[in-house]
């Protein structure tokens, strides 16, 4: 079966980005579930935190790999 593949450079960069992003989302999710943070009041701050951790770059890497796959 054919699958979406990334270059080694993309794989390495994505791994670094996702480590930080996953840690942040896990922490924020826990705080929101436990009521330590109000989701509505902190949503924009949460999104900014994702942006600071490179979520846009992670999406670009995934999109580039998908675009190459579709172009086959």
PDB file of N, CA, C and O in Angstrom:
ATOM      1  N   UNK A   1       0.818  -1.198   0.000  1.00  0.00           N
ATOM      2  CA  UNK A   1       0.000   0.000   0.000  1.00  0.00           C
ATOM      3  C   UNK A   1       0.864   1.265   0.000  1.00  0.00           C
ATOM      4  O   UNK A   1       1.906   1.303   0.633  1.00  0.00           O
ATOM      5  N   UNK A   2       0.392   2.258  -0.689  1.00  0.00           N
ATOM      6  CA  UNK A   2       1.071   3.538  -0.745  1.00  0.00           C
ATOM      7  C   UNK A   2       0.642   4.378   0.451  1.00  0.00           C
ATOM      8  O   UNK A   2      -0.519   4.385   0.826  1.00  0.00           O
ATOM      9  N   UNK A   3       1.595   5.103   1.023  1.00  0.00           N
ATOM     10  CA  UNK A   3       1.248   5.940   2.162  1.00  0.00           C
ATOM     11  C   UNK A   3       1.956   7.290   2.044  1.00  0.00           C
ATOM     12  O   UNK A   3       2.881   7.459   1.271  1.00  0.00           O
ATOM     13  N   UNK A   4       1.492   8.216   2.827  1.00  0.00           N
ATOM     14  CA  UNK A   4       2.089   9.545   2.873  1.00  0.00           C
ATOM     15  C   UNK A   4       3.432   9.416   3.588  1.00  0.00           C
ATOM     16  O   UNK A   4       3.506   8.862   4.672  1.00  0.00           O
ATOM     17  N   UNK A   5       4.498   9.908   2.950  1.00  0.00           N
ATOM     18  CA  UNK A   5       5.814   9.851   3.578  1.00  0.00           C
ATOM     19  C   UNK A   5       6.417  11.244   3.662  1.00  0.00           C
ATOM     20  O   UNK A   5       6.127  12.114   2.847  1.00  0.00           O
ATOM     21  N   UNK A   6       7.239  11.405   4.664  1.00  0.00           N
ATOM     22  CA  UNK A   6       7.923  12.671   4.882  1.00  0.00           C
ATOM     23  C   UNK A   6       9.417  12.456   4.659  1.00  0.00           C
ATOM     24  O   UNK A   6       9.911  11.350   4.828  1.00  0.00           O
ATOM     25  N   UNK A   7      10.127  13.539   4.321  1.00  0.00           N
ATOM     26  CA  UNK A   7      11.572  13.462   4.230  1.00  0.00           C
ATOM     27  C   UNK A   7      12.123  13.279   5.642  1.00  0.00           C
ATOM     28  O   UNK A   7      11.420  13.513   6.632  1.00  0.00           O
ATOM     29  N   UNK A   8      13.382  12.895   5.742  1.00  0.00           N
ATOM     30  CA  UNK A   8      13.991  12.741   7.071  1.00  0.00           C
ATOM     31  C   UNK A   8      13.999  14.075   7.804  1.00  0.00           C
ATOM     32  O   UNK A   8      13.736  14.144   9.000  1.00  0.00           O
ATOM     33  N   UNK A   9      14.295  15.143   7.071  1.00  0.00           N
ATOM     34  CA  UNK A   9      14.301  16.475   7.686  1.00  0.00           C
ATOM     35  C   UNK A   9      12.914  16.830   8.217  1.00  0.00           C
ATOM     36  O   UNK A   9      12.783  17.344   9.332  1.00  0.00           O
ATOM     37  N   UNK A  10      11.881  16.550   7.429  1.00  0.00           N
ATOM     38  CA  UNK A  10      10.507  16.821   7.876  1.00  0.00           C
ATOM     39  C   UNK A  10      10.157  15.976   9.097  1.00  0.00           C
ATOM     40  O   UNK A  10       9.548  16.477  10.039  1.00  0.00           O
ATOM     41  N   UNK A  11      10.546  14.727   9.068  1.00  0.00           N
ATOM     42  CA  UNK A  11      10.269  13.823  10.180  1.00  0.00           C
ATOM     43  C   UNK A  11      10.924  14.322  11.461  1.00  0.00           C
ATOM     44  O   UNK A  11      10.288  14.354  12.526  1.00  0.00           O
ATOM     45  N   UNK A  12      12.180  14.736  11.357  1.00  0.00           N
ATOM     46  CA  UNK A  12      12.904  15.229  12.532  1.00  0.00           C
ATOM     47  C   UNK A  12      12.276  16.510  13.068  1.00  0.00           C
ATOM     48  O   UNK A  12      12.069  16.651  14.277  1.00  0.00           O
ATOM     49  N   UNK A  13      11.982  17.451  12.182  1.00  0.00           N
ATOM     50  CA  UNK A  13      11.396  18.718  12.614  1.00  0.00           C
ATOM     51  C   UNK A  13      10.015  18.501  13.224  1.00  0.00           C
ATOM     52  O   UNK A  13       9.683  19.069  14.266  1.00  0.00           O
ATOM     53  N   UNK A  14       9.215  17.650  12.585  1.00  0.00           N
ATOM     54  CA  UNK A  14       7.877  17.380  13.090  1.00  0.00           C
ATOM     55  C   UNK A  14       7.925  16.727  14.468  1.00  0.00           C
ATOM     56  O   UNK A  14       7.141  17.071  15.353  1.00  0.00           O
ATOM     57  N   UNK A  15       8.867  15.832  14.663  1.00  0.00           N
ATOM     58  CA  UNK A  15       9.002  15.172  15.968  1.00  0.00           C
ATOM     59  C   UNK A  15       9.294  16.196  17.067  1.00  0.00           C
ATOM     60  O   UNK A  15       8.706  16.132  18.153  1.00  0.00           O
ATOM     61  N   UNK A  16      10.179  17.136  16.784  1.00  0.00           N
ATOM     62  CA  UNK A  16      10.489  18.174  17.766  1.00  0.00           C
ATOM     63  C   UNK A  16       9.269  19.045  18.053  1.00  0.00           C
ATOM     64  O   UNK A  16       8.966  19.345  19.204  1.00  0.00           O
ATOM     65  N   UNK A  17       8.603  19.459  16.993  1.00  0.00           N
ATOM     66  CA  UNK A  17       7.421  20.313  17.158  1.00  0.00           C
ATOM     67  C   UNK A  17       6.331  19.595  17.942  1.00  0.00           C
ATOM     68  O   UNK A  17       5.754  20.151  18.880  1.00  0.00           O
ATOM     69  N   UNK A  18       6.050  18.356  17.569  1.00  0.00           N
ATOM     70  CA  UNK A  18       4.946  17.642  18.195  1.00  0.00           C
ATOM     71  C   UNK A  18       5.228  17.287  19.649  1.00  0.00           C
ATOM     72  O   UNK A  18       4.289  17.192  20.450  1.00  0.00           O
ATOM     73  N   UNK A  19       6.488  17.118  20.009  1.00  0.00           N
ATOM     74  CA  UNK A  19       6.813  16.860  21.410  1.00  0.00           C
ATOM     75  C   UNK A  19       6.348  18.035  22.269  1.00  0.00           C
ATOM     76  O   UNK A  19       5.682  17.853  23.289  1.00  0.00           O
ATOM     77  N   UNK A  20       6.688  19.233  21.833  1.00  0.00           N
ATOM     78  CA  UNK A  20       6.312  20.440  22.580  1.00  0.00           C
ATOM     79  C   UNK A  20       4.801  20.678  22.516  1.00  0.00           C
ATOM     80  O   UNK A  20       4.161  20.985  23.524  1.00  0.00           O
ATOM     81  N   UNK A  21       4.224  20.509  21.333  1.00  0.00           N
ATOM     82  CA  UNK A  21       2.788  20.732  21.151  1.00  0.00           C
ATOM     83  C   UNK A  21       1.977  19.734  21.983  1.00  0.00           C
ATOM     84  O   UNK A  21       1.029  20.113  22.678  1.00  0.00           O
ATOM     85  N   UNK A  22       2.366  18.470  21.936  1.00  0.00           N
ATOM     86  CA  UNK A  22       1.636  17.441  22.693  1.00  0.00           C
ATOM     87  C   UNK A  22       1.701  17.692  24.194  1.00  0.00           C
ATOM     88  O   UNK A  22       0.709  17.548  24.906  1.00  0.00           O
ATOM     89  N   UNK A  23       2.877  18.074  24.672  1.00  0.00           N
ATOM     90  CA  UNK A  23       3.030  18.370  26.094  1.00  0.00           C
ATOM     91  C   UNK A  23       2.126  19.530  26.502  1.00  0.00           C
ATOM     92  O   UNK A  23       1.442  19.472  27.532  1.00  0.00           O
ATOM     93  N   UNK A  24       2.129  20.577  25.692  1.00  0.00           N
ATOM     94  CA  UNK A  24       1.304  21.753  25.965  1.00  0.00           C
ATOM     95  C   UNK A  24      -0.183  21.414  25.941  1.00  0.00           C
ATOM     96  O   UNK A  24      -0.925  21.785  26.855  1.00  0.00           O
ATOM     97  N   UNK A  25      -0.628  20.687  24.918  1.00  0.00           N
ATOM     98  CA  UNK A  25      -2.060  20.373  24.830  1.00  0.00           C
ATOM     99  C   UNK A  25      -2.490  19.455  25.968  1.00  0.00           C
ATOM    100  O   UNK A  25      -3.585  19.624  26.509  1.00  0.00           O
ATOM    101  N   UNK A  26      -1.632  18.509  26.348  1.00  0.00           N
ATOM    102  CA  UNK A  26      -1.964  17.633  27.480  1.00  0.00           C
ATOM    103  C   UNK A  26      -2.132  18.443  28.763  1.00  0.00           C
ATOM    104  O   UNK A  26      -3.079  18.233  29.527  1.00  0.00           O
ATOM    105  N   UNK A  27      -1.193  19.364  28.999  1.00  0.00           N
ATOM    106  CA  UNK A  27      -1.251  20.189  30.202  1.00  0.00           C
ATOM    107  C   UNK A  27      -2.502  21.063  30.211  1.00  0.00           C
ATOM    108  O   UNK A  27      -3.216  21.133  31.218  1.00  0.00           O
ATOM    109  N   UNK A  28      -2.762  21.720  29.094  1.00  0.00           N
ATOM    110  CA  UNK A  28      -3.915  22.621  29.020  1.00  0.00           C
ATOM    111  C   UNK A  28      -5.229  21.851  29.111  1.00  0.00           C
ATOM    112  O   UNK A  28      -6.172  22.289  29.766  1.00  0.00           O
ATOM    113  N   UNK A  29      -5.287  20.703  28.467  1.00  0.00           N
ATOM    114  CA  UNK A  29      -6.500  19.882  28.522  1.00  0.00           C
ATOM    115  C   UNK A  29      -6.800  19.483  29.961  1.00  0.00           C
ATOM    116  O   UNK A  29      -7.937  19.586  30.411  1.00  0.00           O
ATOM    117  N   UNK A  30      -5.785  19.059  30.678  1.00  0.00           N
ATOM    118  CA  UNK A  30      -5.971  18.669  32.080  1.00  0.00           C
ATOM    119  C   UNK A  30      -6.490  19.842  32.903  1.00  0.00           C
ATOM    120  O   UNK A  30      -7.420  19.690  33.701  1.00  0.00           O
ATOM    121  N   UNK A  31      -5.888  21.010  32.726  1.00  0.00           N
ATOM    122  CA  UNK A  31      -6.316  22.182  33.484  1.00  0.00           C
ATOM    123  C   UNK A  31      -7.750  22.576  33.152  1.00  0.00           C
ATOM    124  O   UNK A  31      -8.506  22.993  34.033  1.00  0.00           O
ATOM    125  N   UNK A  32      -8.129  22.434  31.893  1.00  0.00           N
ATOM    126  CA  UNK A  32      -9.498  22.773  31.491  1.00  0.00           C
ATOM    127  C   UNK A  32     -10.497  21.771  32.065  1.00  0.00           C
ATOM    128  O   UNK A  32     -11.549  22.152  32.569  1.00  0.00           O
ATOM    129  N   UNK A  33     -10.149  20.496  32.025  1.00  0.00           N
ATOM    130  CA  UNK A  33     -11.045  19.462  32.548  1.00  0.00           C
ATOM    131  C   UNK A  33     -11.208  19.604  34.059  1.00  0.00           C
ATOM    132  O   UNK A  33     -12.310  19.460  34.592  1.00  0.00           O
ATOM    133  N   UNK A  34     -10.121  19.912  34.749  1.00  0.00           N
ATOM    134  CA  UNK A  34     -10.163  20.041  36.205  1.00  0.00           C
ATOM    135  C   UNK A  34     -10.748  21.369  36.672  1.00  0.00           C
ATOM    136  O   UNK A  34     -10.933  21.588  37.868  1.00  0.00           O
ATOM    137  N   UNK A  35     -11.032  22.256  35.723  1.00  0.00           N
ATOM    138  CA  UNK A  35     -11.623  23.534  36.072  1.00  0.00           C
ATOM    139  C   UNK A  35     -10.612  24.578  36.523  1.00  0.00           C
ATOM    140  O   UNK A  35     -10.994  25.629  37.034  1.00  0.00           O
ATOM    141  N   UNK A  36      -9.337  24.294  36.336  1.00  0.00           N
ATOM    142  CA  UNK A  36      -8.301  25.259  36.710  1.00  0.00           C
ATOM    143  C   UNK A  36      -8.239  26.418  35.716  1.00  0.00           C
ATOM    144  O   UNK A  36      -7.741  27.488  36.054  1.00  0.00           O
ATOM    145  N   UNK A  37      -8.706  26.171  34.510  1.00  0.00           N
ATOM    146  CA  UNK A  37      -8.772  27.203  33.477  1.00  0.00           C
ATOM    147  C   UNK A  37     -10.179  27.225  32.896  1.00  0.00           C
ATOM    148  O   UNK A  37     -10.764  26.174  32.657  1.00  0.00           O
ATOM    149  N   UNK A  38     -10.691  28.401  32.657  1.00  0.00           N
ATOM    150  CA  UNK A  38     -11.973  28.560  31.982  1.00  0.00           C
ATOM    151  C   UNK A  38     -11.715  28.504  30.479  1.00  0.00           C
ATOM    152  O   UNK A  38     -10.971  29.329  29.938  1.00  0.00           O
ATOM    153  N   UNK A  39     -12.304  27.532  29.815  1.00  0.00           N
ATOM    154  CA  UNK A  39     -12.060  27.331  28.389  1.00  0.00           C
ATOM    155  C   UNK A  39     -12.388  28.583  27.587  1.00  0.00           C
ATOM    156  O   UNK A  39     -11.590  29.025  26.763  1.00  0.00           O
ATOM    157  N   UNK A  40     -13.539  29.150  27.823  1.00  0.00           N
ATOM    158  CA  UNK A  40     -13.948  30.329  27.054  1.00  0.00           C
ATOM    159  C   UNK A  40     -13.027  31.523  27.302  1.00  0.00           C
ATOM    160  O   UNK A  40     -12.675  32.240  26.373  1.00  0.00           O
ATOM    161  N   UNK A  41     -12.630  31.715  28.538  1.00  0.00           N
ATOM    162  CA  UNK A  41     -11.808  32.875  28.888  1.00  0.00           C
ATOM    163  C   UNK A  41     -10.363  32.734  28.418  1.00  0.00           C
ATOM    164  O   UNK A  41      -9.687  33.732  28.199  1.00  0.00           O
ATOM    165  N   UNK A  42      -9.886  31.504  28.261  1.00  0.00           N
ATOM    166  CA  UNK A  42      -8.479  31.298  27.909  1.00  0.00           C
ATOM    167  C   UNK A  42      -8.269  30.722  26.509  1.00  0.00           C
ATOM    168  O   UNK A  42      -7.138  30.420  26.138  1.00  0.00           O
ATOM    169  N   UNK A  43      -9.330  30.599  25.736  1.00  0.00           N
ATOM    170  CA  UNK A  43      -9.211  29.951  24.419  1.00  0.00           C
ATOM    171  C   UNK A  43      -8.216  30.667  23.507  1.00  0.00           C
ATOM    172  O   UNK A  43      -7.359  30.026  22.892  1.00  0.00           O
ATOM    173  N   UNK A  44      -8.290  31.991  23.429  1.00  0.00           N
ATOM    174  CA  UNK A  44      -7.366  32.735  22.563  1.00  0.00           C
ATOM    175  C   UNK A  44      -5.926  32.574  23.043  1.00  0.00           C
ATOM    176  O   UNK A  44      -5.007  32.456  22.228  1.00  0.00           O
ATOM    177  N   UNK A  45      -5.719  32.547  24.345  1.00  0.00           N
ATOM    178  CA  UNK A  45      -4.389  32.334  24.905  1.00  0.00           C
ATOM    179  C   UNK A  45      -3.892  30.933  24.559  1.00  0.00           C
ATOM    180  O   UNK A  45      -2.718  30.747  24.225  1.00  0.00           O
ATOM    181  N   UNK A  46      -4.783  29.959  24.619  1.00  0.00           N
ATOM    182  CA  UNK A  46      -4.442  28.581  24.255  1.00  0.00           C
ATOM    183  C   UNK A  46      -4.002  28.513  22.794  1.00  0.00           C
ATOM    184  O   UNK A  46      -2.962  27.915  22.474  1.00  0.00           O
ATOM    185  N   UNK A  47      -4.755  29.136  21.917  1.00  0.00           N
ATOM    186  CA  UNK A  47      -4.397  29.134  20.497  1.00  0.00           C
ATOM    187  C   UNK A  47      -3.066  29.835  20.262  1.00  0.00           C
ATOM    188  O   UNK A  47      -2.249  29.379  19.447  1.00  0.00           O
ATOM    189  N   UNK A  48      -2.822  30.916  20.973  1.00  0.00           N
ATOM    190  CA  UNK A  48      -1.539  31.621  20.865  1.00  0.00           C
ATOM    191  C   UNK A  48      -0.399  30.721  21.333  1.00  0.00           C
ATOM    192  O   UNK A  48       0.680  30.711  20.737  1.00  0.00           O
ATOM    193  N   UNK A  49      -0.642  29.963  22.381  1.00  0.00           N
ATOM    194  CA  UNK A  49       0.368  29.018  22.862  1.00  0.00           C
ATOM    195  C   UNK A  49       0.701  27.969  21.824  1.00  0.00           C
ATOM    196  O   UNK A  49       1.867  27.598  21.656  1.00  0.00           O
ATOM    197  N   UNK A  50      -0.310  27.487  21.125  1.00  0.00           N
ATOM    198  CA  UNK A  50      -0.069  26.529  20.038  1.00  0.00           C
ATOM    199  C   UNK A  50       0.743  27.177  18.928  1.00  0.00           C
ATOM    200  O   UNK A  50       1.673  26.571  18.385  1.00  0.00           O
ATOM    201  N   UNK A  51       0.407  28.393  18.603  1.00  0.00           N
ATOM    202  CA  UNK A  51       1.130  29.121  17.566  1.00  0.00           C
ATOM    203  C   UNK A  51       2.598  29.304  17.962  1.00  0.00           C
ATOM    204  O   UNK A  51       3.499  29.092  17.145  1.00  0.00           O
ATOM    205  N   UNK A  52       2.841  29.669  19.197  1.00  0.00           N
ATOM    206  CA  UNK A  52       4.216  29.866  19.680  1.00  0.00           C
ATOM    207  C   UNK A  52       5.028  28.577  19.645  1.00  0.00           C
ATOM    208  O   UNK A  52       6.248  28.614  19.511  1.00  0.00           O
ATOM    209  N   UNK A  53       4.353  27.457  19.727  1.00  0.00           N
ATOM    210  CA  UNK A  53       5.030  26.164  19.717  1.00  0.00           C
ATOM    211  C   UNK A  53       5.162  25.585  18.315  1.00  0.00           C
ATOM    212  O   UNK A  53       5.658  24.486  18.140  1.00  0.00           O
ATOM    213  N   UNK A  54       4.710  26.318  17.299  1.00  0.00           N
ATOM    214  CA  UNK A  54       4.947  25.909  15.917  1.00  0.00           C
ATOM    215  C   UNK A  54       3.863  25.077  15.267  1.00  0.00           C
ATOM    216  O   UNK A  54       4.138  24.330  14.329  1.00  0.00           O
ATOM    217  N   UNK A  55       2.620  25.226  15.714  1.00  0.00           N
ATOM    218  CA  UNK A  55       1.548  24.426  15.127  1.00  0.00           C
ATOM    219  C   UNK A  55       1.402  24.669  13.629  1.00  0.00           C
ATOM    220  O   UNK A  55       1.156  23.731  12.872  1.00  0.00           O
ATOM    221  N   UNK A  56       1.615  25.907  13.200  1.00  0.00           N
ATOM    222  CA  UNK A  56       1.499  26.209  11.770  1.00  0.00           C
ATOM    223  C   UNK A  56       2.575  25.471  10.970  1.00  0.00           C
ATOM    224  O   UNK A  56       2.308  24.953   9.885  1.00  0.00           O
ATOM    225  N   UNK A  57       3.786  25.406  11.511  1.00  0.00           N
ATOM    226  CA  UNK A  57       4.868  24.684  10.836  1.00  0.00           C
ATOM    227  C   UNK A  57       4.561  23.190  10.768  1.00  0.00           C
ATOM    228  O   UNK A  57       4.833  22.537   9.759  1.00  0.00           O
ATOM    229  N   UNK A  58       4.005  22.646  11.833  1.00  0.00           N
ATOM    230  CA  UNK A  58       3.645  21.228  11.849  1.00  0.00           C
ATOM    231  C   UNK A  58       2.597  20.928  10.775  1.00  0.00           C
ATOM    232  O   UNK A  58       2.696  19.926  10.061  1.00  0.00           O
ATOM    233  N   UNK A  59       1.630  21.805  10.636  1.00  0.00           N
ATOM    234  CA  UNK A  59       0.597  21.623   9.614  1.00  0.00           C
ATOM    235  C   UNK A  59       1.213  21.723   8.215  1.00  0.00           C
ATOM    236  O   UNK A  59       0.883  20.926   7.325  1.00  0.00           O
ATOM    237  N   UNK A  60       2.129  22.665   8.021  1.00  0.00           N
ATOM    238  CA  UNK A  60       2.785  22.821   6.715  1.00  0.00           C
ATOM    239  C   UNK A  60       3.564  21.566   6.330  1.00  0.00           C
ATOM    240  O   UNK A  60       3.550  21.152   5.173  1.00  0.00           O
ATOM    241  N   UNK A  61       4.244  20.976   7.294  1.00  0.00           N
ATOM    242  CA  UNK A  61       4.995  19.749   7.026  1.00  0.00           C
ATOM    243  C   UNK A  61       4.047  18.628   6.608  1.00  0.00           C
ATOM    244  O   UNK A  61       4.281  17.925   5.622  1.00  0.00           O
ATOM    245  N   UNK A  62       2.973  18.467   7.348  1.00  0.00           N
ATOM    246  CA  UNK A  62       1.993  17.424   7.021  1.00  0.00           C
ATOM    247  C   UNK A  62       1.357  17.684   5.655  1.00  0.00           C
ATOM    248  O   UNK A  62       1.159  16.757   4.867  1.00  0.00           O
ATOM    249  N   UNK A  63       1.060  18.946   5.376  1.00  0.00           N
ATOM    250  CA  UNK A  63       0.430  19.292   4.099  1.00  0.00           C
ATOM    251  C   UNK A  63       1.379  19.024   2.941  1.00  0.00           C
ATOM    252  O   UNK A  63       0.962  18.526   1.894  1.00  0.00           O
ATOM    253  N   UNK A  64       2.657  19.347   3.097  1.00  0.00           N
ATOM    254  CA  UNK A  64       3.637  19.110   2.034  1.00  0.00           C
ATOM    255  C   UNK A  64       3.747  17.620   1.725  1.00  0.00           C
ATOM    256  O   UNK A  64       3.788  17.221   0.548  1.00  0.00           O
ATOM    257  N   UNK A  65       3.776  16.797   2.758  1.00  0.00           N
ATOM    258  CA  UNK A  65       3.843  15.345   2.555  1.00  0.00           C
ATOM    259  C   UNK A  65       2.582  14.847   1.853  1.00  0.00           C
ATOM    260  O   UNK A  65       2.650  14.034   0.925  1.00  0.00           O
ATOM    261  N   UNK A  66       1.442  15.348   2.257  1.00  0.00           N
ATOM    262  CA  UNK A  66       0.180  14.953   1.625  1.00  0.00           C
ATOM    263  C   UNK A  66       0.136  15.410   0.170  1.00  0.00           C
ATOM    264  O   UNK A  66      -0.279  14.644  -0.707  1.00  0.00           O
ATOM    265  N   UNK A  67       0.577  16.619  -0.105  1.00  0.00           N
ATOM    266  CA  UNK A  67       0.582  17.129  -1.476  1.00  0.00           C
ATOM    267  C   UNK A  67       1.455  16.277  -2.379  1.00  0.00           C
ATOM    268  O   UNK A  67       1.092  15.994  -3.529  1.00  0.00           O
ATOM    269  N   UNK A  68       2.608  15.843  -1.864  1.00  0.00           N
ATOM    270  CA  UNK A  68       3.476  14.956  -2.660  1.00  0.00           C
ATOM    271  C   UNK A  68       2.774  13.629  -2.919  1.00  0.00           C
ATOM    272  O   UNK A  68       2.864  13.061  -4.011  1.00  0.00           O
ATOM    273  N   UNK A  69       2.090  13.127  -1.933  1.00  0.00           N
ATOM    274  CA  UNK A  69       1.374  11.860  -2.077  1.00  0.00           C
ATOM    275  C   UNK A  69       0.292  11.982  -3.150  1.00  0.00           C
ATOM    276  O   UNK A  69       0.169  11.115  -4.021  1.00  0.00           O
ATOM    277  N   UNK A  70      -0.478  13.053  -3.115  1.00  0.00           N
ATOM    278  CA  UNK A  70      -1.560  13.254  -4.080  1.00  0.00           C
ATOM    279  C   UNK A  70      -1.007  13.453  -5.499  1.00  0.00           C
ATOM    280  O   UNK A  70      -1.630  13.039  -6.469  1.00  0.00           O
ATOM    281  N   UNK A  71       0.164  14.056  -5.606  1.00  0.00           N
ATOM    282  CA  UNK A  71       0.760  14.358  -6.911  1.00  0.00           C
ATOM    283  C   UNK A  71       1.286  13.100  -7.613  1.00  0.00           C
ATOM    284  O   UNK A  71       1.592  13.141  -8.806  1.00  0.00           O
ATOM    285  N   UNK A  72       1.366  11.997  -6.915  1.00  0.00           N
ATOM    286  CA  UNK A  72       1.891  10.754  -7.527  1.00  0.00           C
ATOM    287  C   UNK A  72       1.030  10.275  -8.652  1.00  0.00           C
ATOM    288  O   UNK A  72      -0.089  10.294  -8.769  1.00  0.00           O
TER     289      UNK A  72
END
